[in-house]
PDB file of C-alpha atoms in Angstrom:
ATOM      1  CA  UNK A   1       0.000   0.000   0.000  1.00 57.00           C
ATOM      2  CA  UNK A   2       2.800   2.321   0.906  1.00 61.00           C
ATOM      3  CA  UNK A   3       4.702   1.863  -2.455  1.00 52.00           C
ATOM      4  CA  UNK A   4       1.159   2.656  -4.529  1.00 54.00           C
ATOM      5  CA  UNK A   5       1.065   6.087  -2.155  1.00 50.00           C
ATOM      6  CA  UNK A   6       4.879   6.707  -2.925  1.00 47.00           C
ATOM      7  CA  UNK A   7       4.231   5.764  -6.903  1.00 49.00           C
ATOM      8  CA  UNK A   8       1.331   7.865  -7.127  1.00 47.00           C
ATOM      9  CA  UNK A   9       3.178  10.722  -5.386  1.00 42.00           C
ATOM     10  CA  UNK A  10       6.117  10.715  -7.556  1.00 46.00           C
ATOM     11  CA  UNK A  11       4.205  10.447 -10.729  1.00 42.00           C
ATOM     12  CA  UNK A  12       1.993  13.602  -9.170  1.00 43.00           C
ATOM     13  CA  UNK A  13       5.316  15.726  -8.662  1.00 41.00           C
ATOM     14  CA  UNK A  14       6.836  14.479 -11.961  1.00 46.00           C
ATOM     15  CA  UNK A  15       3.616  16.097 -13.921  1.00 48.00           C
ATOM     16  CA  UNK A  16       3.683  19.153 -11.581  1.00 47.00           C
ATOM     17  CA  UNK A  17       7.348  19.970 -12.200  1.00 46.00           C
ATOM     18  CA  UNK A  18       6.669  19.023 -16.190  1.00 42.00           C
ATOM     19  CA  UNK A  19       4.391  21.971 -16.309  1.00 45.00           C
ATOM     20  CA  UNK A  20       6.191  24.222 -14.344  1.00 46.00           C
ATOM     21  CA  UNK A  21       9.545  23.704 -16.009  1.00 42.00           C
ATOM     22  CA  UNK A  22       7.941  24.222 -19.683  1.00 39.00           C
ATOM     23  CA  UNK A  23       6.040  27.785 -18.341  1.00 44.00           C
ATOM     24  CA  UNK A  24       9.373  29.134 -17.109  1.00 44.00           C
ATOM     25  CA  UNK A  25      10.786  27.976 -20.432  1.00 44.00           C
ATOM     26  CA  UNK A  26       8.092  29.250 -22.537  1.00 47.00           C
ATOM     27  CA  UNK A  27       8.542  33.067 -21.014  1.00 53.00           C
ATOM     28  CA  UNK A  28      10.538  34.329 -24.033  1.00 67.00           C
ATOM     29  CA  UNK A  29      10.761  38.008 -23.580  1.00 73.00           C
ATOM     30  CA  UNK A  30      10.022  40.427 -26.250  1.00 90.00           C
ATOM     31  CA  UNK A  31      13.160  42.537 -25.192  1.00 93.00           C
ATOM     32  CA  UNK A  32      16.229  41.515 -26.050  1.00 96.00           C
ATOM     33  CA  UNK A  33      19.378  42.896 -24.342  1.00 97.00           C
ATOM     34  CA  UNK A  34      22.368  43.264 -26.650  1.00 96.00           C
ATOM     35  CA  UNK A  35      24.475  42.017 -23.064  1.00 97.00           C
ATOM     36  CA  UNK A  36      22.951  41.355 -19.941  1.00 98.00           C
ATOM     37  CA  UNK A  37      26.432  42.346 -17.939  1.00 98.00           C
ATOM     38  CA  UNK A  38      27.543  45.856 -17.775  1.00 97.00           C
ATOM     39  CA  UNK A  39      31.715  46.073 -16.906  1.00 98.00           C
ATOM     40  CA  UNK A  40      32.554  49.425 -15.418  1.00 97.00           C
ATOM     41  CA  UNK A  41      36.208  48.638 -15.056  1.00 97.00           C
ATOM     42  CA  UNK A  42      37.823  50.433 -12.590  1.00 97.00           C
ATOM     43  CA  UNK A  43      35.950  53.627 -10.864  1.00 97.00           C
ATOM     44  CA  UNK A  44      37.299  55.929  -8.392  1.00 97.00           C
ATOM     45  CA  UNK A  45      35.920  55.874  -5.393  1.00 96.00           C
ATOM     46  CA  UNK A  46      33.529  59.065  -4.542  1.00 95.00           C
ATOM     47  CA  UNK A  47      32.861  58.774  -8.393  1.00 96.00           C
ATOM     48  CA  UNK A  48      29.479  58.312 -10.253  1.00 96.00           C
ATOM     49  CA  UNK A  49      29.982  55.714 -13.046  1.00 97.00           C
ATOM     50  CA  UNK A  50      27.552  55.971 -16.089  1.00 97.00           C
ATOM     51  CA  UNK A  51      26.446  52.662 -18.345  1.00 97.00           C
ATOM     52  CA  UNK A  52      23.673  51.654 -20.352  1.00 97.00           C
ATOM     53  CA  UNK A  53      21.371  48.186 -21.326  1.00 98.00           C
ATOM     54  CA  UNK A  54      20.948  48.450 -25.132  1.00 98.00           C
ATOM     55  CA  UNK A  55      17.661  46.186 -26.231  1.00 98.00           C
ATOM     56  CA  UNK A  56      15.255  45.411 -28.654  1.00 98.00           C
ATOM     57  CA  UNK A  57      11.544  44.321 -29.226  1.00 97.00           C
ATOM     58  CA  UNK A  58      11.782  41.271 -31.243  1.00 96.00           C
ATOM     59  CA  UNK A  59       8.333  40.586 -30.217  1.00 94.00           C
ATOM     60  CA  UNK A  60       5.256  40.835 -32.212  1.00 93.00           C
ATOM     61  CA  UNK A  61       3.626  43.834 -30.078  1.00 94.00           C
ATOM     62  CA  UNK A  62       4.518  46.743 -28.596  1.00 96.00           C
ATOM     63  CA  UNK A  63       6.311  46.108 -24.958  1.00 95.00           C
ATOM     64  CA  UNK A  64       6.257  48.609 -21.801  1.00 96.00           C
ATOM     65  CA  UNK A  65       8.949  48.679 -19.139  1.00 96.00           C
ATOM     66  CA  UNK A  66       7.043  48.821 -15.567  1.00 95.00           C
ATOM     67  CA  UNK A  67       9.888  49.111 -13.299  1.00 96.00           C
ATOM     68  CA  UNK A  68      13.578  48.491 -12.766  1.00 98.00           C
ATOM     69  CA  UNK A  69      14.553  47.495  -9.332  1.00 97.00           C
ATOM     70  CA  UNK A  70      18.617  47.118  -8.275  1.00 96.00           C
ATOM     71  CA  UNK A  71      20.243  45.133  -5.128  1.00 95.00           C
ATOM     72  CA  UNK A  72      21.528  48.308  -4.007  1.00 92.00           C
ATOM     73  CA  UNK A  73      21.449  52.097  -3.339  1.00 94.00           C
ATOM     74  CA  UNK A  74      24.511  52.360  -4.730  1.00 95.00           C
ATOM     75  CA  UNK A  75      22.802  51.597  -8.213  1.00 96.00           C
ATOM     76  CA  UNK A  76      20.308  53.426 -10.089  1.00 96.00           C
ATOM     77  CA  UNK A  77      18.250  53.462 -13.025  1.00 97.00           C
ATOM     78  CA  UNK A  78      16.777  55.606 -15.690  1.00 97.00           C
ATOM     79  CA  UNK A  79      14.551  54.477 -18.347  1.00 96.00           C
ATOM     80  CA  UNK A  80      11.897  55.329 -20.796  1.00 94.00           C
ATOM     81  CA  UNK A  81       8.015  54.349 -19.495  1.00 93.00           C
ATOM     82  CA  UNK A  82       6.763  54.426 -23.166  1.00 95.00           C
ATOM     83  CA  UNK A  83       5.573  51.484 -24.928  1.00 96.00           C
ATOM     84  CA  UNK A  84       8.459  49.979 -27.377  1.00 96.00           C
ATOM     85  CA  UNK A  85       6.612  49.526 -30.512  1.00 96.00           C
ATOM     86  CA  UNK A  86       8.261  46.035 -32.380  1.00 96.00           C
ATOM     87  CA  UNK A  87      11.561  46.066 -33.957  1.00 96.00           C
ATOM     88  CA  UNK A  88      12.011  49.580 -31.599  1.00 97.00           C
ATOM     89  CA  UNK A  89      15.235  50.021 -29.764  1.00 97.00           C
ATOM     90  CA  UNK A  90      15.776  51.981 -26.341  1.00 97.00           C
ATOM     91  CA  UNK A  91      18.371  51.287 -23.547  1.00 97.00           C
ATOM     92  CA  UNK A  92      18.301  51.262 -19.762  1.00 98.00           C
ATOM     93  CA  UNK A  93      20.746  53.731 -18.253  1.00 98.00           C
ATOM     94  CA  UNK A  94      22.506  52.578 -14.884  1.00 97.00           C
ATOM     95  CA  UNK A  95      24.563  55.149 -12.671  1.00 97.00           C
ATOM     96  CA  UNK A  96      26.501  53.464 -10.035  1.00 96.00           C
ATOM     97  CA  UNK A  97      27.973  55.271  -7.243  1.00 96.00           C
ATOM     98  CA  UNK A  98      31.521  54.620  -5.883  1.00 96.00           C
ATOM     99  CA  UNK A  99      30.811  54.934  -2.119  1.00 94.00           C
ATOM    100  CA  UNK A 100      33.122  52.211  -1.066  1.00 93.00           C
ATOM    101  CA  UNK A 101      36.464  50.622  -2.059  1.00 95.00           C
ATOM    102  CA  UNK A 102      35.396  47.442  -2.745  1.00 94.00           C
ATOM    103  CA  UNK A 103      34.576  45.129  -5.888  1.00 97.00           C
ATOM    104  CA  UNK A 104      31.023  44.640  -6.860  1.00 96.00           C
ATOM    105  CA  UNK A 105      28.986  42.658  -8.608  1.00 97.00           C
ATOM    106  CA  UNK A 106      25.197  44.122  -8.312  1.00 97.00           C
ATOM    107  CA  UNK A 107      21.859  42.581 -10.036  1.00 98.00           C
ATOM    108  CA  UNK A 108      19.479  44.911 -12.023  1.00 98.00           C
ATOM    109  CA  UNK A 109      16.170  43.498 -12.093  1.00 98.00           C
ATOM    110  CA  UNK A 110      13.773  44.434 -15.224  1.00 98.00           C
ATOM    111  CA  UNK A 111       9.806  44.617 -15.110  1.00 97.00           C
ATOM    112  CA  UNK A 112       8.389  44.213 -18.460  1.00 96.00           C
ATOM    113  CA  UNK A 113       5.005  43.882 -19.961  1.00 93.00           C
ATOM    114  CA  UNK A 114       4.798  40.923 -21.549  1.00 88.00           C
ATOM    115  CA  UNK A 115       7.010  38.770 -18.920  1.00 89.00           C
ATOM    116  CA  UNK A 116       5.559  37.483 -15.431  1.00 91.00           C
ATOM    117  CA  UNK A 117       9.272  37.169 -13.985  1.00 95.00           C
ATOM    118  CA  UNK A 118      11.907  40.116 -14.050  1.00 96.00           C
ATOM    119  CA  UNK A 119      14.571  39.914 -16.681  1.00 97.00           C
ATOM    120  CA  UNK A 120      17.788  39.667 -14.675  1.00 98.00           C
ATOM    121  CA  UNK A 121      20.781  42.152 -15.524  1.00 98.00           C
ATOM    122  CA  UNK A 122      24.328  42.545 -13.777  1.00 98.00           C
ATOM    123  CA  UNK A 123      26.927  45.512 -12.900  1.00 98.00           C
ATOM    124  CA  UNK A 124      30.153  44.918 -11.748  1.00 97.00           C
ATOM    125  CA  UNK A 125      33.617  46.637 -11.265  1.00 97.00           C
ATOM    126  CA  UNK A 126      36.057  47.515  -8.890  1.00 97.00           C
ATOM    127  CA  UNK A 127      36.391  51.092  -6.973  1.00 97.00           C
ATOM    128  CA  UNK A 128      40.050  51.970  -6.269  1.00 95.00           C
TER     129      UNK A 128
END
């Protein structure tokens, strides 16, 4: 009896994780980022450090960026809150600032329309 429960079980979790693994594989953005890592290089500390997310609608309608979030204040964002019409291009402007001497690796998480989980982006660099 226990082995039917533990068969039944197993087949019940082998479905569920079936399904979930093809809807997290069949969440293709419409924005495609030319590079999803930014390298600042070297910044001196006390410094602001400018770099941009170049992308693309590939998609078939028009896209909106909701919000972008980042893992720290020492990273922020600017970005346009108009729909990207297909085959439009735009970018995602990051500004990190060099409060400590330290390396860094920081995640920059996108918000967009057509896409139930962020699209995940990455900083990094070293302050001297």
């Amino acid at each position: 009896m226990e082995k039917k429960i533990i068969k039944s079980l197993s087949l019940a979790l082998g479905i569920f994780f079936l399904f979930m693994s093809t809807d997290v594989l069949g969440q293709e953005s419409s924005i495609q980022f030319n590079s999803k890592t930014y390298d600042y290089g070297t910044i001196k500390f006390g410094k602001k450090a400018e770099g941009s997310f170049p992308f693309e609608n590939v998609g078939g309608k028009p896209v909106i960026i909701h919000k972008v979030l980042t893992s720290c204040g020492c990273v922020s964002s600017n970005f346009d809150k108009k729909p990207i019409k297909p085959g439009g291009k735009n970018e995602i402007n990051i500004t990190f600032h060099a409060v400590e001497r330290v390396s860094f690796n920081k995640t920059v998480m996108v918000f967009v329309s057509d896409q139930k989980k962020p699209i995940v982006l990455n900083v990094k660099g070293k302050v001297l």
